[in-house]
Short mmCIF file of N, CA and C in Angstrom, two decimals:
data_model
loop_
_atom_site.label_atom_id
_atom_site.label_comp_id
_atom_site.label_asym_id
_atom_site.label_seq_id
_atom_site.Cartn_x
_atom_site.Cartn_y
_atom_site.Cartn_z
N MET A 57 -7.73 15.40 16.73
CA MET A 57 -8.09 13.48 16.95
C MET A 57 -8.57 13.91 18.59
N SER A 58 -9.07 13.05 18.72
CA SER A 58 -9.21 12.58 20.41
C SER A 58 -7.73 12.10 21.07
N LYS A 59 -7.80 12.37 22.07
CA LYS A 59 -6.39 11.69 22.86
C LYS A 59 -7.15 10.60 23.76
N VAL A 60 -5.87 9.78 23.50
CA VAL A 60 -6.74 8.20 24.10
C VAL A 60 -6.33 8.11 25.74
N VAL A 61 -7.56 7.50 26.40
CA VAL A 61 -7.39 7.80 28.24
C VAL A 61 -6.56 6.08 28.16
N ARG A 62 -5.55 5.79 28.90
CA ARG A 62 -5.07 5.31 29.38
C ARG A 62 -5.04 5.16 31.03
N LEU A 63 -5.70 3.69 30.96
CA LEU A 63 -6.24 3.22 32.02
C LEU A 63 -5.13 2.30 32.77
N PHE A 64 -4.54 2.16 32.26
CA PHE A 64 -3.67 1.36 32.87
C PHE A 64 -1.79 1.68 32.61
N GLU A 65 -1.33 2.00 33.49
CA GLU A 65 -0.04 2.58 33.28
C GLU A 65 0.78 1.74 34.37
N THR A 66 0.94 0.41 34.55
CA THR A 66 2.13 -0.07 34.91
C THR A 66 3.90 0.32 34.68
N HIS A 67 4.53 -0.08 35.43
CA HIS A 67 6.38 0.23 34.73
C HIS A 67 6.77 -0.18 33.42
N THR A 68 5.93 -1.73 33.57
CA THR A 68 6.04 -2.25 32.07
C THR A 68 5.27 -1.68 30.54
N ARG A 69 4.27 -1.00 30.81
CA ARG A 69 3.47 -0.65 29.86
C ARG A 69 3.62 0.79 29.94
N MET A 70 3.93 1.47 30.38
CA MET A 70 4.36 3.00 30.36
C MET A 70 5.27 3.44 28.72
N PRO A 71 6.35 2.31 28.91
CA PRO A 71 7.49 3.04 27.61
C PRO A 71 6.40 2.56 26.22
N TYR A 72 5.70 1.61 26.34
CA TYR A 72 4.85 1.34 25.14
C TYR A 72 3.42 2.04 25.03
N GLN A 73 3.23 2.68 25.57
CA GLN A 73 1.83 3.13 25.71
C GLN A 73 1.24 4.56 24.06
N ASP A 74 2.36 5.14 23.90
CA ASP A 74 2.34 5.92 22.89
C ASP A 74 2.68 4.93 21.23
N THR A 75 3.06 3.96 21.78
CA THR A 75 3.25 2.87 20.07
C THR A 75 1.57 2.49 20.75
N ILE A 76 1.48 1.43 21.72
CA ILE A 76 0.04 0.98 21.29
C ILE A 76 -0.89 1.84 20.44
N ALA A 77 -1.03 3.52 20.72
CA ALA A 77 -1.95 4.42 20.33
C ALA A 77 -1.92 4.77 19.02
N LEU A 78 -0.47 4.60 18.97
CA LEU A 78 -0.07 5.14 16.89
C LEU A 78 -0.41 3.91 16.32
N LEU A 79 -0.56 2.60 16.76
CA LEU A 79 -0.46 1.45 16.03
C LEU A 79 -1.83 1.21 15.92
N VAL A 80 -3.05 1.17 16.80
CA VAL A 80 -4.62 1.45 17.22
C VAL A 80 -4.90 2.62 15.86
N LYS A 81 -4.96 3.84 15.88
CA LYS A 81 -4.73 4.95 14.95
C LYS A 81 -4.15 4.19 13.38
N ALA A 82 -3.15 3.93 13.19
CA ALA A 82 -2.85 3.54 12.04
C ALA A 82 -3.28 2.46 11.63
N ILE A 83 -4.21 1.20 12.04
CA ILE A 83 -4.65 0.45 11.88
C ILE A 83 -6.09 1.17 11.79
N ASP A 84 -6.74 1.54 11.78
CA ASP A 84 -8.01 2.25 12.09
C ASP A 84 -7.87 2.87 10.65
N TYR A 85 -7.44 4.13 10.26
CA TYR A 85 -6.46 4.85 8.94
C TYR A 85 -6.70 3.66 7.79
N HIS A 86 -6.46 2.73 8.16
CA HIS A 86 -6.23 1.83 6.63
C HIS A 86 -7.34 1.07 6.67
N ASN A 87 -8.17 0.90 7.35
CA ASN A 87 -9.28 0.13 7.72
C ASN A 87 -10.15 1.21 6.94
N ARG A 88 -10.18 2.71 7.32
CA ARG A 88 -10.89 3.64 6.31
C ARG A 88 -10.57 3.50 5.07
N GLN A 89 -9.04 3.76 5.06
CA GLN A 89 -9.40 3.77 3.62
C GLN A 89 -9.44 2.27 2.90
N ALA A 90 -9.61 1.48 3.09
CA ALA A 90 -9.93 0.00 2.51
C ALA A 90 -11.22 0.22 2.06
N MET A 91 -12.19 0.84 2.68
CA MET A 91 -13.24 1.49 2.32
C MET A 91 -13.38 2.52 1.44
N THR A 92 -12.69 3.16 0.92
CA THR A 92 -12.75 4.06 0.51
C THR A 92 -11.65 4.38 -1.28
N ASP A 93 -10.87 3.96 -0.87
CA ASP A 93 -9.64 3.84 -1.77
C ASP A 93 -9.92 2.28 -2.10
N PHE A 94 -11.01 2.17 -3.42
CA PHE A 94 -10.88 0.55 -3.83
C PHE A 94 -9.89 0.08 -4.71
N SER A 95 -9.39 1.59 -5.43
CA SER A 95 -7.81 0.68 -6.00
C SER A 95 -6.77 -0.22 -5.49
N ASN A 96 -6.88 0.51 -3.95
CA ASN A 96 -5.42 -0.16 -3.05
C ASN A 96 -6.30 -0.68 -1.89
N ALA A 97 -7.25 -0.89 -1.81
CA ALA A 97 -8.32 -1.55 -1.06
C ALA A 97 -7.55 -3.26 -0.28
N GLU A 98 -6.68 -3.73 -0.99
CA GLU A 98 -6.38 -5.11 -0.71
C GLU A 98 -4.95 -4.68 -0.16
N PHE A 99 -3.99 -3.34 -0.39
CA PHE A 99 -2.96 -3.09 0.44
C PHE A 99 -3.05 -2.58 1.62
N HIS A 100 -4.20 -2.16 1.86
CA HIS A 100 -4.79 -1.18 3.22
C HIS A 100 -5.53 -2.34 4.06
N LYS A 101 -6.13 -3.22 3.61
CA LYS A 101 -6.33 -4.29 4.32
C LYS A 101 -5.29 -5.28 5.09
N LYS A 102 -4.10 -5.46 3.76
CA LYS A 102 -2.90 -6.00 4.43
C LYS A 102 -1.94 -5.09 5.18
N GLN A 103 -2.26 -4.24 5.66
CA GLN A 103 -1.53 -3.09 6.42
C GLN A 103 -2.06 -3.24 7.57
N ALA A 104 -3.33 -3.33 7.12
CA ALA A 104 -4.17 -3.25 8.46
C ALA A 104 -3.82 -4.47 9.53
N MET A 105 -3.55 -5.48 8.57
CA MET A 105 -3.62 -7.24 9.87
C MET A 105 -2.62 -7.03 9.61
N VAL A 106 -1.19 -6.55 9.18
CA VAL A 106 0.18 -6.34 9.61
C VAL A 106 0.52 -5.80 11.26
N LEU A 107 -0.11 -4.65 11.31
CA LEU A 107 -0.43 -4.43 12.11
C LEU A 107 -0.73 -4.20 13.42
N LYS A 108 -2.22 -5.06 12.95
CA LYS A 108 -2.85 -5.45 14.02
C LYS A 108 -2.40 -7.31 14.30
N MET A 109 -1.59 -7.67 13.87
CA MET A 109 -0.27 -8.74 14.53
C MET A 109 -0.13 -8.33 15.47
N TYR A 110 1.18 -7.10 15.11
CA TYR A 110 2.22 -6.37 15.52
C TYR A 110 1.63 -6.13 16.95
N LEU A 111 0.70 -5.42 16.64
CA LEU A 111 0.13 -5.23 18.27
C LEU A 111 -0.06 -5.97 18.86
N ILE A 112 -1.16 -7.41 18.18
CA ILE A 112 -1.32 -8.57 19.55
C ILE A 112 0.21 -8.96 20.27
N ASP A 113 1.05 -9.27 19.10
CA ASP A 113 2.39 -9.69 20.02
C ASP A 113 3.10 -8.82 20.70
N LEU A 114 3.10 -7.23 20.72
CA LEU A 114 3.29 -6.76 22.01
C LEU A 114 2.56 -6.72 22.82
N LYS A 115 1.14 -7.01 22.89
CA LYS A 115 0.14 -6.56 24.03
C LYS A 115 0.72 -8.22 24.85
N GLU A 116 1.00 -9.16 24.11
CA GLU A 116 1.42 -10.60 24.57
C GLU A 116 2.26 -10.01 25.45
N PHE A 117 3.64 -9.62 24.76
CA PHE A 117 5.02 -9.71 25.27
C PHE A 117 4.43 -8.51 26.55
N ILE A 118 4.02 -7.73 26.72
CA ILE A 118 3.58 -6.79 28.48
C ILE A 118 3.47 -7.51 28.96
N TYR A 119 1.69 -8.58 28.76
CA TYR A 119 1.50 -8.99 29.94
C TYR A 119 2.42 -10.30 30.55
N LYS A 120 3.19 -10.37 29.52
CA LYS A 120 4.29 -11.42 30.33
C LYS A 120 5.13 -10.72 30.91
N GLU A 121 5.89 -9.56 30.84
CA GLU A 121 6.49 -8.94 31.12
C GLU A 121 5.84 -8.65 32.59
N GLU A 122 4.44 -8.27 32.60
CA GLU A 122 4.26 -7.75 33.71
C GLU A 122 3.89 -9.18 34.64
N HIS A 123 3.50 -10.04 34.45
CA HIS A 123 3.22 -11.14 35.05
C HIS A 123 4.42 -11.67 35.42
N ASN A 124 5.83 -11.64 34.79
CA ASN A 124 7.20 -12.09 35.59
C ASN A 124 7.60 -11.13 36.35
N ASP A 125 7.18 -10.23 36.69
CA ASP A 125 7.74 -8.64 37.66
C ASP A 125 6.83 -9.38 39.05
N LEU A 126 5.58 -9.93 38.33
CA LEU A 126 4.63 -9.66 39.28
C LEU A 126 5.20 -10.88 40.51
N MET A 127 5.79 -11.79 39.85
CA MET A 127 6.31 -13.22 40.37
C MET A 127 7.72 -13.14 40.87
N ASP A 128 8.49 -12.36 40.64
CA ASP A 128 9.56 -11.67 41.15
C ASP A 128 9.26 -10.86 42.29
#
């Protein structure tokens, strides 16, 4: 697997970078499986969506924390 290039390394983001990279890989994996493992496609689609929603929530949290840090 290729190494993820991390362009943003703020104090707030750094602890979450590995988690975000792992989530993206897991989402990609489930999407690939949904296209090849037809008997379990719905499971893989659901799991990809669950992970995607978690990732969106996490990124929103990070953004808010960064914004709060700038305001302090």
